[in-house]
CSV table of C-alpha atoms and ligand atoms in Angstrom, one decimal:
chain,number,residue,atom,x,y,z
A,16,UNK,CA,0.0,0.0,0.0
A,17,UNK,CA,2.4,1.9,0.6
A,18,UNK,CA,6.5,1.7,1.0
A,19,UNK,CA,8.2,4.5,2.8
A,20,UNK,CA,11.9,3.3,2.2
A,21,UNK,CA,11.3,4.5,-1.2
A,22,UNK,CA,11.2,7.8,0.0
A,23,UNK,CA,13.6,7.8,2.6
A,24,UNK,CA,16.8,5.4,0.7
A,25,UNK,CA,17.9,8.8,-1.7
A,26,UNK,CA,16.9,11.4,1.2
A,27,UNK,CA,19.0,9.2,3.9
A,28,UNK,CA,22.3,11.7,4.1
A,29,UNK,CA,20.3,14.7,4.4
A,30,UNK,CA,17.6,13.2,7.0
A,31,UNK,CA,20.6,11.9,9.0
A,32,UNK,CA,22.4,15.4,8.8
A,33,UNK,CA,19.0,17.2,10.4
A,34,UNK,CA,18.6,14.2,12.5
A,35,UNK,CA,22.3,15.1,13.8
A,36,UNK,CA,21.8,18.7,14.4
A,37,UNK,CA,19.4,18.6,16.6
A,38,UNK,CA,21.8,16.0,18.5
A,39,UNK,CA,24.3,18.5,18.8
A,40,UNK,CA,22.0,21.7,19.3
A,41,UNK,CA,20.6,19.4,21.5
A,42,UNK,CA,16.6,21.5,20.9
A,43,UNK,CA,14.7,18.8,21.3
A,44,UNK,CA,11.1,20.6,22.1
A,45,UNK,CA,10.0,23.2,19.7
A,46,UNK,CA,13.5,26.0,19.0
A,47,UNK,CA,15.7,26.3,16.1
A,48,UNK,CA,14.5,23.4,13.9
A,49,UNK,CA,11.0,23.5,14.2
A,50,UNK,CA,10.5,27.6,13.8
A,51,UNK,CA,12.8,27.0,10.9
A,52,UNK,CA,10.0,24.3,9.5
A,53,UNK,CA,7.4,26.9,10.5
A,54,UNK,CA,8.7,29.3,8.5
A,55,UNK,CA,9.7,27.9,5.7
A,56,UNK,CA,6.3,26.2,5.5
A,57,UNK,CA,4.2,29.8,6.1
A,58,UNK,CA,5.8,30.9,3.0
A,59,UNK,CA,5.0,27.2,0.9
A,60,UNK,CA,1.3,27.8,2.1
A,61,UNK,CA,1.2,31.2,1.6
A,62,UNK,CA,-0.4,31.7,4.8
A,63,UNK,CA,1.0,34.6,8.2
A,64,UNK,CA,1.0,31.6,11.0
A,65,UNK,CA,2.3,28.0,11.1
A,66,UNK,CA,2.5,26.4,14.6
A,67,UNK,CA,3.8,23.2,15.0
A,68,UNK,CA,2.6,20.8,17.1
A,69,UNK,CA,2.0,17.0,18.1
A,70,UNK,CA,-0.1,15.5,15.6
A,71,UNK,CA,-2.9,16.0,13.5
A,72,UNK,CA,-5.5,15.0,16.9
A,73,UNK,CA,-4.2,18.0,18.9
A,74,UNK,CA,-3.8,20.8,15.8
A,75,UNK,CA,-7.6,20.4,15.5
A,76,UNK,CA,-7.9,20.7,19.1
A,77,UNK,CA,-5.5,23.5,19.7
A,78,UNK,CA,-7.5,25.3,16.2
A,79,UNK,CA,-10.9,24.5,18.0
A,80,UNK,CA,-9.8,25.9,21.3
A,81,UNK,CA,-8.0,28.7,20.2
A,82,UNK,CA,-11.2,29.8,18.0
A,83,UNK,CA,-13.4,29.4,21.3
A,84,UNK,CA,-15.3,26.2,20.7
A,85,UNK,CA,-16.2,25.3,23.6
A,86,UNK,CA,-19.4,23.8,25.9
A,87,UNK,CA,-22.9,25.5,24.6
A,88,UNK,CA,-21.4,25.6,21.0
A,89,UNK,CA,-21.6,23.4,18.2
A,90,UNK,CA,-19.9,22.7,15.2
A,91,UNK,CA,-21.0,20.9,12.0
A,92,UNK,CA,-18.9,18.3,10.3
A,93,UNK,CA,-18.5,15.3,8.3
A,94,UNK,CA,-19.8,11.7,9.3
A,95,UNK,CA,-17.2,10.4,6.4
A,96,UNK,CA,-13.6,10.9,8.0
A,97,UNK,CA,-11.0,9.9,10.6
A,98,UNK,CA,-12.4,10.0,14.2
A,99,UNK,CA,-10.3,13.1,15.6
A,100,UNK,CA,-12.8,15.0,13.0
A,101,UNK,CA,-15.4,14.6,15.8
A,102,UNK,CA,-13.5,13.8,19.0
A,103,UNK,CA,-11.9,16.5,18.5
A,104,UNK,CA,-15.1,18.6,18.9
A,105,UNK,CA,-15.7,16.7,21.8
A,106,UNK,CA,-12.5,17.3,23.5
A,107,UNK,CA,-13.2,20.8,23.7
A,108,UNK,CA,-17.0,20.2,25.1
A,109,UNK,CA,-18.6,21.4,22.1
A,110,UNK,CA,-21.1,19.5,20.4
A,111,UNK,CA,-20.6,18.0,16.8
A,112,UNK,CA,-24.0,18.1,14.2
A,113,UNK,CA,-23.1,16.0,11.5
A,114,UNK,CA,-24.0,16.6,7.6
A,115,UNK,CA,-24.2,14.3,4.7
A,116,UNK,CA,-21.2,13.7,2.0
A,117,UNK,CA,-21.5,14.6,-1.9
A,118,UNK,CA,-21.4,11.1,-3.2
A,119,UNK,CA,-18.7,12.4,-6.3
A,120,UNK,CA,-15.9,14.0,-4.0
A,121,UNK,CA,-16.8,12.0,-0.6
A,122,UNK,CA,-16.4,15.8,1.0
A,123,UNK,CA,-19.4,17.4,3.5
A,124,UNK,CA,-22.0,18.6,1.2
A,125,UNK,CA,-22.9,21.8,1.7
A,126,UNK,CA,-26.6,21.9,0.7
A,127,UNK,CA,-26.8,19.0,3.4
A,128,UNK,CA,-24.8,21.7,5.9
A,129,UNK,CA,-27.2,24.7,4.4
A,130,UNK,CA,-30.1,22.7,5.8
A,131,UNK,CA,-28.8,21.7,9.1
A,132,UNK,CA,-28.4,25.5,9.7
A,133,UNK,CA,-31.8,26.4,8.7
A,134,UNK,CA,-33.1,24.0,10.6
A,135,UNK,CA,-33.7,23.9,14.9
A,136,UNK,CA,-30.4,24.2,16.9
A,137,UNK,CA,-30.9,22.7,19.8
A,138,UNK,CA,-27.0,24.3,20.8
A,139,UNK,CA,-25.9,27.1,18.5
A,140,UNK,CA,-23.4,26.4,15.6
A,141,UNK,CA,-20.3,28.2,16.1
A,142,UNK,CA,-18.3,26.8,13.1
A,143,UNK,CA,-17.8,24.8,10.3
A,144,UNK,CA,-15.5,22.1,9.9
A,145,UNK,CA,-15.1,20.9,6.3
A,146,UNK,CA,-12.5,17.7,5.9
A,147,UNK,CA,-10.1,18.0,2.6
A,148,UNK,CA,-11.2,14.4,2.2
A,149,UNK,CA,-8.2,11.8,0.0
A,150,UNK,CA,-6.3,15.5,-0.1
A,151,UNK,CA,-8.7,17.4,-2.2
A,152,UNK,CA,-10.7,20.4,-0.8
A,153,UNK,CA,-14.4,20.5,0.6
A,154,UNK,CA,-16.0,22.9,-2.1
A,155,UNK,CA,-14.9,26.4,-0.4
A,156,UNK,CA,-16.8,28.9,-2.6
A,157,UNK,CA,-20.1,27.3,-1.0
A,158,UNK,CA,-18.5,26.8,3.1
A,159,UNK,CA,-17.6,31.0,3.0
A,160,UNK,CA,-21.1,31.9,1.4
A,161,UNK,CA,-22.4,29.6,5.1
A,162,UNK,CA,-20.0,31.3,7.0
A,163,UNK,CA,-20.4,34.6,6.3
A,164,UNK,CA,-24.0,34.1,6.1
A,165,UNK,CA,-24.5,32.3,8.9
A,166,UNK,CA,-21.4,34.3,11.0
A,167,UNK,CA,-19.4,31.1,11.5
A,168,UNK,CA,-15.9,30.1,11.7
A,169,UNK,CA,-14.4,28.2,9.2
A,170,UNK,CA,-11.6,25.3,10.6
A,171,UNK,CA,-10.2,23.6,8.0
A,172,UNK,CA,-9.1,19.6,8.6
A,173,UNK,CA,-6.2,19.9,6.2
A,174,UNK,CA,-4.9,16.6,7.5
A,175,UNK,CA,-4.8,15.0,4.4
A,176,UNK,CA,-4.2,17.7,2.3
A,177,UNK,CA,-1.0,19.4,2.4
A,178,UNK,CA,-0.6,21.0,-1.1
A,179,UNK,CA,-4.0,20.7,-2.1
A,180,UNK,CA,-5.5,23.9,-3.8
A,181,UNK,CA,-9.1,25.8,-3.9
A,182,UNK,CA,-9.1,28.4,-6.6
A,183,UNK,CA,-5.6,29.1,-6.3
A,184,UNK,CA,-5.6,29.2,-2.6
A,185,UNK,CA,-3.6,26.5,-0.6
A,186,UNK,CA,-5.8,24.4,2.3
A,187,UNK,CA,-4.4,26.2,5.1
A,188,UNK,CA,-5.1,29.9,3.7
A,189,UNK,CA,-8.5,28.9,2.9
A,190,UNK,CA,-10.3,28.8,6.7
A,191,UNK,CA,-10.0,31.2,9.9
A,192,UNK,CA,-7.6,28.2,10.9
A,193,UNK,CA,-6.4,24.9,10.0
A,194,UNK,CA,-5.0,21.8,10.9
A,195,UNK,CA,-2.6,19.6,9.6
A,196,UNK,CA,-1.0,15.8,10.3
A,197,UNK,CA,2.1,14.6,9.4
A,198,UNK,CA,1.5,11.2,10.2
A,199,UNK,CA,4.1,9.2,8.6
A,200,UNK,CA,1.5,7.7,5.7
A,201,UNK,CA,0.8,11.4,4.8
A,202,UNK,CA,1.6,13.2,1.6
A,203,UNK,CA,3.9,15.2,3.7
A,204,UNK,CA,5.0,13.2,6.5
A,205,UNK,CA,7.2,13.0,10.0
A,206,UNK,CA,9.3,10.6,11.3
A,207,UNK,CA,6.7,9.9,14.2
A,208,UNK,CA,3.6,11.6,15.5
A,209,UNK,CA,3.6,15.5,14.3
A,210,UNK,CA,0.8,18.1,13.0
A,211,UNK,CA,0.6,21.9,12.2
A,212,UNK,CA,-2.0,24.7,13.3
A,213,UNK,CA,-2.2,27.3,10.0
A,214,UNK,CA,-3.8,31.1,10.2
A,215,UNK,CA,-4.0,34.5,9.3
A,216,UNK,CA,-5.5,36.1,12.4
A,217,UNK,CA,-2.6,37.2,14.7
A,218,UNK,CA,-4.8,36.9,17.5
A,219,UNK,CA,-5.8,33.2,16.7
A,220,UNK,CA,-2.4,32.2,16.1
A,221,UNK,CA,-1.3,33.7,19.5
A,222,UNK,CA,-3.7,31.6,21.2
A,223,UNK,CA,-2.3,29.0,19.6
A,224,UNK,CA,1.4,29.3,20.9
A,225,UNK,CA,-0.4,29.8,24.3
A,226,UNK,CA,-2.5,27.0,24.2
A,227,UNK,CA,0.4,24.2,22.7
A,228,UNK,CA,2.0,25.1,26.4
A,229,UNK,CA,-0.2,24.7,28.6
A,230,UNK,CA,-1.7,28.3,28.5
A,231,UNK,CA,1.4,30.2,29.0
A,232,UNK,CA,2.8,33.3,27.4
A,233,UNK,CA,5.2,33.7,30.5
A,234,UNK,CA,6.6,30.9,31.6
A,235,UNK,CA,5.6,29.0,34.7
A,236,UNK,CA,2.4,31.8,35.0
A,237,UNK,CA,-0.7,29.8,33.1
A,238,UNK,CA,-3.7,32.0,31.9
A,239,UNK,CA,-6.0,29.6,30.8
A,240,UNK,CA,-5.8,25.5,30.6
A,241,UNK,CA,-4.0,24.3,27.6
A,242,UNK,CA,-1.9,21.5,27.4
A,243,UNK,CA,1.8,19.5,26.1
A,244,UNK,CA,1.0,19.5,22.5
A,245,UNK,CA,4.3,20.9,21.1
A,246,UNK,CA,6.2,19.4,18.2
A,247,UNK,CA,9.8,18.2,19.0
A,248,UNK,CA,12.9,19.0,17.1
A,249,UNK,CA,13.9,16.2,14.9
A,250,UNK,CA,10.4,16.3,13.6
A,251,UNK,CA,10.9,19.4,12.9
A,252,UNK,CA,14.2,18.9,11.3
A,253,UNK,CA,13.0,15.9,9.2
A,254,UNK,CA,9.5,18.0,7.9
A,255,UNK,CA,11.4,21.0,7.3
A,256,UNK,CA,14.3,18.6,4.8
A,257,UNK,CA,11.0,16.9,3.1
A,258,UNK,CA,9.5,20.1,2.6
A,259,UNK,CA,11.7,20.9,-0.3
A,260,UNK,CA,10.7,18.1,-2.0
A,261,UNK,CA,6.7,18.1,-1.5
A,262,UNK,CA,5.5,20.1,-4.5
A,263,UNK,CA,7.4,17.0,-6.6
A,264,UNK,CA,6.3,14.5,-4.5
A,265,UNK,CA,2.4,16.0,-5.6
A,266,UNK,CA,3.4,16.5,-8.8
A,267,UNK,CA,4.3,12.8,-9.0
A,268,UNK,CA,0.6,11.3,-7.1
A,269,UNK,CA,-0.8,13.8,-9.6
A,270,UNK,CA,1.0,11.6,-12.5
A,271,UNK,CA,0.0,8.1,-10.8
A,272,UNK,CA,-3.3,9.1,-10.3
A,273,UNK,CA,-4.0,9.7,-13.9
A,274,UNK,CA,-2.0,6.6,-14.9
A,275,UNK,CA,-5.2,4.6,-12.8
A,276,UNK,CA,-7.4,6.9,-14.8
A,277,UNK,CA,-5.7,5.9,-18.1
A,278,UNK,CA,-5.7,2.2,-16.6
A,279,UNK,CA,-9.0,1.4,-15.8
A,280,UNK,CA,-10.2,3.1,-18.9
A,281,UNK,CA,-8.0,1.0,-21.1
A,282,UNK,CA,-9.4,-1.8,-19.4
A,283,UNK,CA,-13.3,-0.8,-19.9
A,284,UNK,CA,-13.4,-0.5,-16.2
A,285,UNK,CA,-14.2,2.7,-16.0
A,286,UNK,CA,-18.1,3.7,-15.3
A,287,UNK,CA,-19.4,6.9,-14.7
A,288,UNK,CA,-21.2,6.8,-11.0
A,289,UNK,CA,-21.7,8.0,-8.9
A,290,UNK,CA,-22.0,4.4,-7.4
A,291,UNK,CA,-20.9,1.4,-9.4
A,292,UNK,CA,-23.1,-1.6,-10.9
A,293,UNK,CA,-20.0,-3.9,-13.1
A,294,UNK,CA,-17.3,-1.7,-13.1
A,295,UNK,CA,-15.5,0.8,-10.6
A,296,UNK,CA,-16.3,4.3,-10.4
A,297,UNK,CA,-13.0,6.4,-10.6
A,298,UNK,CA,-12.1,9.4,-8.1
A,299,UNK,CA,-13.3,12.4,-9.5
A,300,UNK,CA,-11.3,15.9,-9.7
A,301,UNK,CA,-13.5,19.0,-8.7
A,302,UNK,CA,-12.4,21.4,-12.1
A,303,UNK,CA,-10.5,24.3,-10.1
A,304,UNK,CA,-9.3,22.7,-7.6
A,305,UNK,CA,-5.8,21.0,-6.9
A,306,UNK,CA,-6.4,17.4,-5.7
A,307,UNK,CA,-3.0,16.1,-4.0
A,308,UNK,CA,-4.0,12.4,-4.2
A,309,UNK,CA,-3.3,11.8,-1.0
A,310,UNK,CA,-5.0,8.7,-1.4
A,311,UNK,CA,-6.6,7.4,-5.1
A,312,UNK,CA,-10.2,5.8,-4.2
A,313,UNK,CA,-12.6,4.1,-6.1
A,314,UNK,CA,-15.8,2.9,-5.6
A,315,UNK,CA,-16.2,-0.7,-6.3
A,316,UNK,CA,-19.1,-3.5,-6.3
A,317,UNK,CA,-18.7,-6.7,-4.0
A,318,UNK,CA,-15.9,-4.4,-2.5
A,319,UNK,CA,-15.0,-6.7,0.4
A,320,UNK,CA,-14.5,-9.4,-1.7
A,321,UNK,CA,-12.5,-7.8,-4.1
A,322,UNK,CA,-10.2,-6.4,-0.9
A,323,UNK,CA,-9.9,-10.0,-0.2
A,324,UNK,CA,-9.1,-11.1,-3.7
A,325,UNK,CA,-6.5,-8.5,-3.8
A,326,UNK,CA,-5.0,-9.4,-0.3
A,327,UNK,CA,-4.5,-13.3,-1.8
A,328,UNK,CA,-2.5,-11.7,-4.7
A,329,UNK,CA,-0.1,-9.5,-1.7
A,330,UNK,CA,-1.6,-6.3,-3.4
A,331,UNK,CA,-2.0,-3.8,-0.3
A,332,UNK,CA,-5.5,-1.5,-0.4
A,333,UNK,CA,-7.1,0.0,2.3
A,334,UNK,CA,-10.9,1.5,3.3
A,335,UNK,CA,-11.5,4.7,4.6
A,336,UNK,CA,-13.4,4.5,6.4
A,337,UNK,CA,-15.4,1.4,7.2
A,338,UNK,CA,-17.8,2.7,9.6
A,339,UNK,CA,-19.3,6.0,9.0
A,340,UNK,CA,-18.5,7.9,12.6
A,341,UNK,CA,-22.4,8.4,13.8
A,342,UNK,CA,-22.1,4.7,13.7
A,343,UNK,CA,-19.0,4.6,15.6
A,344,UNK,CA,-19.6,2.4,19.3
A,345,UNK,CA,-17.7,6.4,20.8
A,346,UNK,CA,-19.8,8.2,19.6
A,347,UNK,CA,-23.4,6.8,20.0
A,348,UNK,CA,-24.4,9.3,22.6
A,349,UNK,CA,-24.6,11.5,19.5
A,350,UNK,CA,-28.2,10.2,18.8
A,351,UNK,CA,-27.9,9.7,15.4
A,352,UNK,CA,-28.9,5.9,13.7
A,353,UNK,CA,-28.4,3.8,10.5
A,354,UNK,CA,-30.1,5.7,7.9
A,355,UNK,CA,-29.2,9.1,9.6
A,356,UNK,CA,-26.9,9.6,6.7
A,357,UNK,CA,-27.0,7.5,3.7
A,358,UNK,CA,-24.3,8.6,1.4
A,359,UNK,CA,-22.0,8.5,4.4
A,360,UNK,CA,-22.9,4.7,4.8
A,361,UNK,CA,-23.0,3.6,1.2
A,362,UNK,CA,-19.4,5.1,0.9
A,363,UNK,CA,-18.5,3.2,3.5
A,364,UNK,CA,-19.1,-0.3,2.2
A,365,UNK,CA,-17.9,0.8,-1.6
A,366,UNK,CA,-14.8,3.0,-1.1
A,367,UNK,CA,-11.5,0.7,-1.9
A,368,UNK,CA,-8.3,3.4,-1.7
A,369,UNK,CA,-5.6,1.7,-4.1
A,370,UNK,CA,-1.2,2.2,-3.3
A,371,UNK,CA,-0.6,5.7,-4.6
A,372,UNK,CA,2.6,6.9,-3.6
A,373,UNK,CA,5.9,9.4,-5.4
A,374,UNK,CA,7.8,6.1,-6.6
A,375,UNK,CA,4.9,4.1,-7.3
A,376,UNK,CA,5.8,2.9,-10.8
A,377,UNK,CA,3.5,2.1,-13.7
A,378,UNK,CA,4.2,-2.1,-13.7
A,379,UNK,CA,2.6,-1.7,-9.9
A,380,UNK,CA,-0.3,0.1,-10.8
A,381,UNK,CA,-0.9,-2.5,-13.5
A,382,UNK,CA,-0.9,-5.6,-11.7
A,383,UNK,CA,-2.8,-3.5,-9.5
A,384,UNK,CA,-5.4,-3.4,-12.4
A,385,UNK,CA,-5.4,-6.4,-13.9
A,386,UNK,CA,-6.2,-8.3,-10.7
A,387,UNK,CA,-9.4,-5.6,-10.4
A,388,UNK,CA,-10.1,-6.8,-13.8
A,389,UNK,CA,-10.1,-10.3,-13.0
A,390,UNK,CA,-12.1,-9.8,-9.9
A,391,UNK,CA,-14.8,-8.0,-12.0
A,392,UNK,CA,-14.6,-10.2,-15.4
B,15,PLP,C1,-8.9,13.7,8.3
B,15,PLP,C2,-8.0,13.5,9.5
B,15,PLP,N1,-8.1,14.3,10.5
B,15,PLP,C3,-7.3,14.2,11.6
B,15,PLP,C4,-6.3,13.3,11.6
B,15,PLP,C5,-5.5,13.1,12.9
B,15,PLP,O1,-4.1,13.3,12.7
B,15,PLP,P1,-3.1,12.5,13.6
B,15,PLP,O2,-3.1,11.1,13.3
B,15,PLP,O3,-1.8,13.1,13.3
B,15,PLP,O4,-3.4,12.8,15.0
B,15,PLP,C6,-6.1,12.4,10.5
B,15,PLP,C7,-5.0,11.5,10.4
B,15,PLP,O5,-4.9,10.5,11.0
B,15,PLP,C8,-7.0,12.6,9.4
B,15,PLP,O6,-6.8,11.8,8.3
């Protein structure tokens, strides 16, 4: 699914030459390395704050907290994503209101969000929380029109998405703040457990650097309860030697993905959805947008079985995500059922994400297509 030696085997001198700086600098917590990765990344994203942190989990937290989500406020989001997309929203005491996905894109739908804010709040909605689902943004032209209309903050779970574009606008500069994971199976990735905050506000981003230590801004004298959610140094050191080579590594998913395209058509596979009946239903690429293909997913019939078959032949794939997260055992006190949201749940028992990866070469991605094709024929 996915081989991370690849990457590291012609990046191994530099990595161990960061690696050994912060050895001898000996800034293990935050310092040098990891403002230098800060910085270095604000300009990439094109965005005034970057504060690292300790993984993807606590940048949504530390973006939730610092934009005052808190107990008697809610925030709507996405049934179709990683769990820290809701227990996140939990750990701050809020309350998440989920929304239904666009059945194309996999992304919260925003007509499905529109009505959940015309409709009763039982708790007011504070913000918005749109997921850059398989690293392509949630339709941003439509979450500002809510925002603005509906006086909301926009967070941005940009976990997936580092590089990913809306209208010429990286994820990161697209929200009032965003988080990001570098989870070693991201598109840009750590060494170990590491994440980013992104925003333009000043004050937000102060808040932030106040929150990630345990709500000081002197030391030892705490205004407010944060907690240890700082990034350490050789993360730092390792993200800010990958970051030079990102906008390739993108470039290179980018060529992959349409090699599947090309693929799957070539093998009269290809059928246009949105769900599948014989064939497999291709990812599709919102026009405007920058889709990072942080992973390649397809919708496929009998998709267990074919995960299965696929398995038998050592040919890695992966579902994200097999239970929709109002189904989730966590998070039943949420009230909502089977049926609550149905696009959520079919995507959950079609979605199949194939290896996509820089150095994935085109003799992988066909075996990877002719064993689909024998599956299906
Ligand atoms: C959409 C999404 N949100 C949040 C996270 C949490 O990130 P982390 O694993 O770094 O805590 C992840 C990654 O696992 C993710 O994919």
């Amino acid at each position: 699914m996915l081989d991370l030696r690849r990457q590291y085997s012609p990046l191994r001198r530099e990595l161990l030459d960061a690696v050994g700086h912060v050895l001898e600098t000996q800034q293990f917590i935050l310092g040098e390395p990891v403002a230098a990765f800060e910085k270095a990344a604000a300009a990439q994203l094109g965005v005034a704050h970057t504060l690292g942190c300790s993984s993807g989990t606590d940048a949504l937290w530390l973006a939730l907290a610092a934009a005052g989500i808190g107990p008697s406020t809610a925030v709507v989001t996405t049934p179709f994503s990683f769990f820290a997309s809701v227990s996140s929203i939990l750990r701050v005491g809020a309350t998440p209101v989920l929304a239904d996905i666009e059945p194309a894109t996999f992304n919260l739908d925003p007509n499905a969000v529109e009505a959940v804010l015309k409709g009763p709040q039982k708790i007011p909605v504070r913000a918005l929380l749109p997921v850059h689902l398989y690293g392509q943004c949630a339709d941003w032209n439509a979450f500002s029109r809510l925002g603005e209309a509906h006086g909301l903050k926009l967070i941005e779970d940009a976990a997936q998405a580092w590089g990913a574009e809306w209208d010429g606008v990286k994820a990161g500069a697209l929200g009032d703040i965003a988080a990001f994971s570098f989870y070693p199976t991201k598109n840009l990735s750590a060494a170990g457990d590491a994440g980013m905050i992104t925003t333009n506000s000043d004050e937000l981003a102060e808040r932030v650097k106040m929150l990630r230590q345990h709500g000081m801004r002197r030391r030892y004298y705490h205004d407010e309860l944060g907690w240890n959610a700082r990034m350490d140094g050789f993360q730092g050191a390792i993200l800010n030697v990958k970051l030079k080579y990102i906008a390739a590594w993108n470039h290179a998913r980018h060529t992959a993905a349409r090699r599947y395209h090309a693929l799957f058509h070539a093998a009269g596979l290809a059928e246009a959805g949105p769900y599948p009946a014989h064939g497999v239903v291709l990812p599709h690429e919102v026009p405007g947008s920058r889709h990072v293909w942080h992973q390649y997913v397809i919708r496929a019939p009998r998709r267990d079985q074919l995960r299965e078959f696929l398995t038998a032949r050592k040919i890695g794939s992966e579902i994200f995500y097999p239970v929709p997260l109002h189904l989730q055992e966590a998070l039943q006190g949420l009230g909502y059922a089977e049926g609550s949201f149905p696009q959520a749940e079919r995507a959950a028992r079609e979605v199949l994400a194939l290896p996509i990866f820089p150095e994935l070469r085109e003799d992988e991605q066909q075996t990877v297509v002719n064993a689909i094709a024998e599956f299906l024929n």
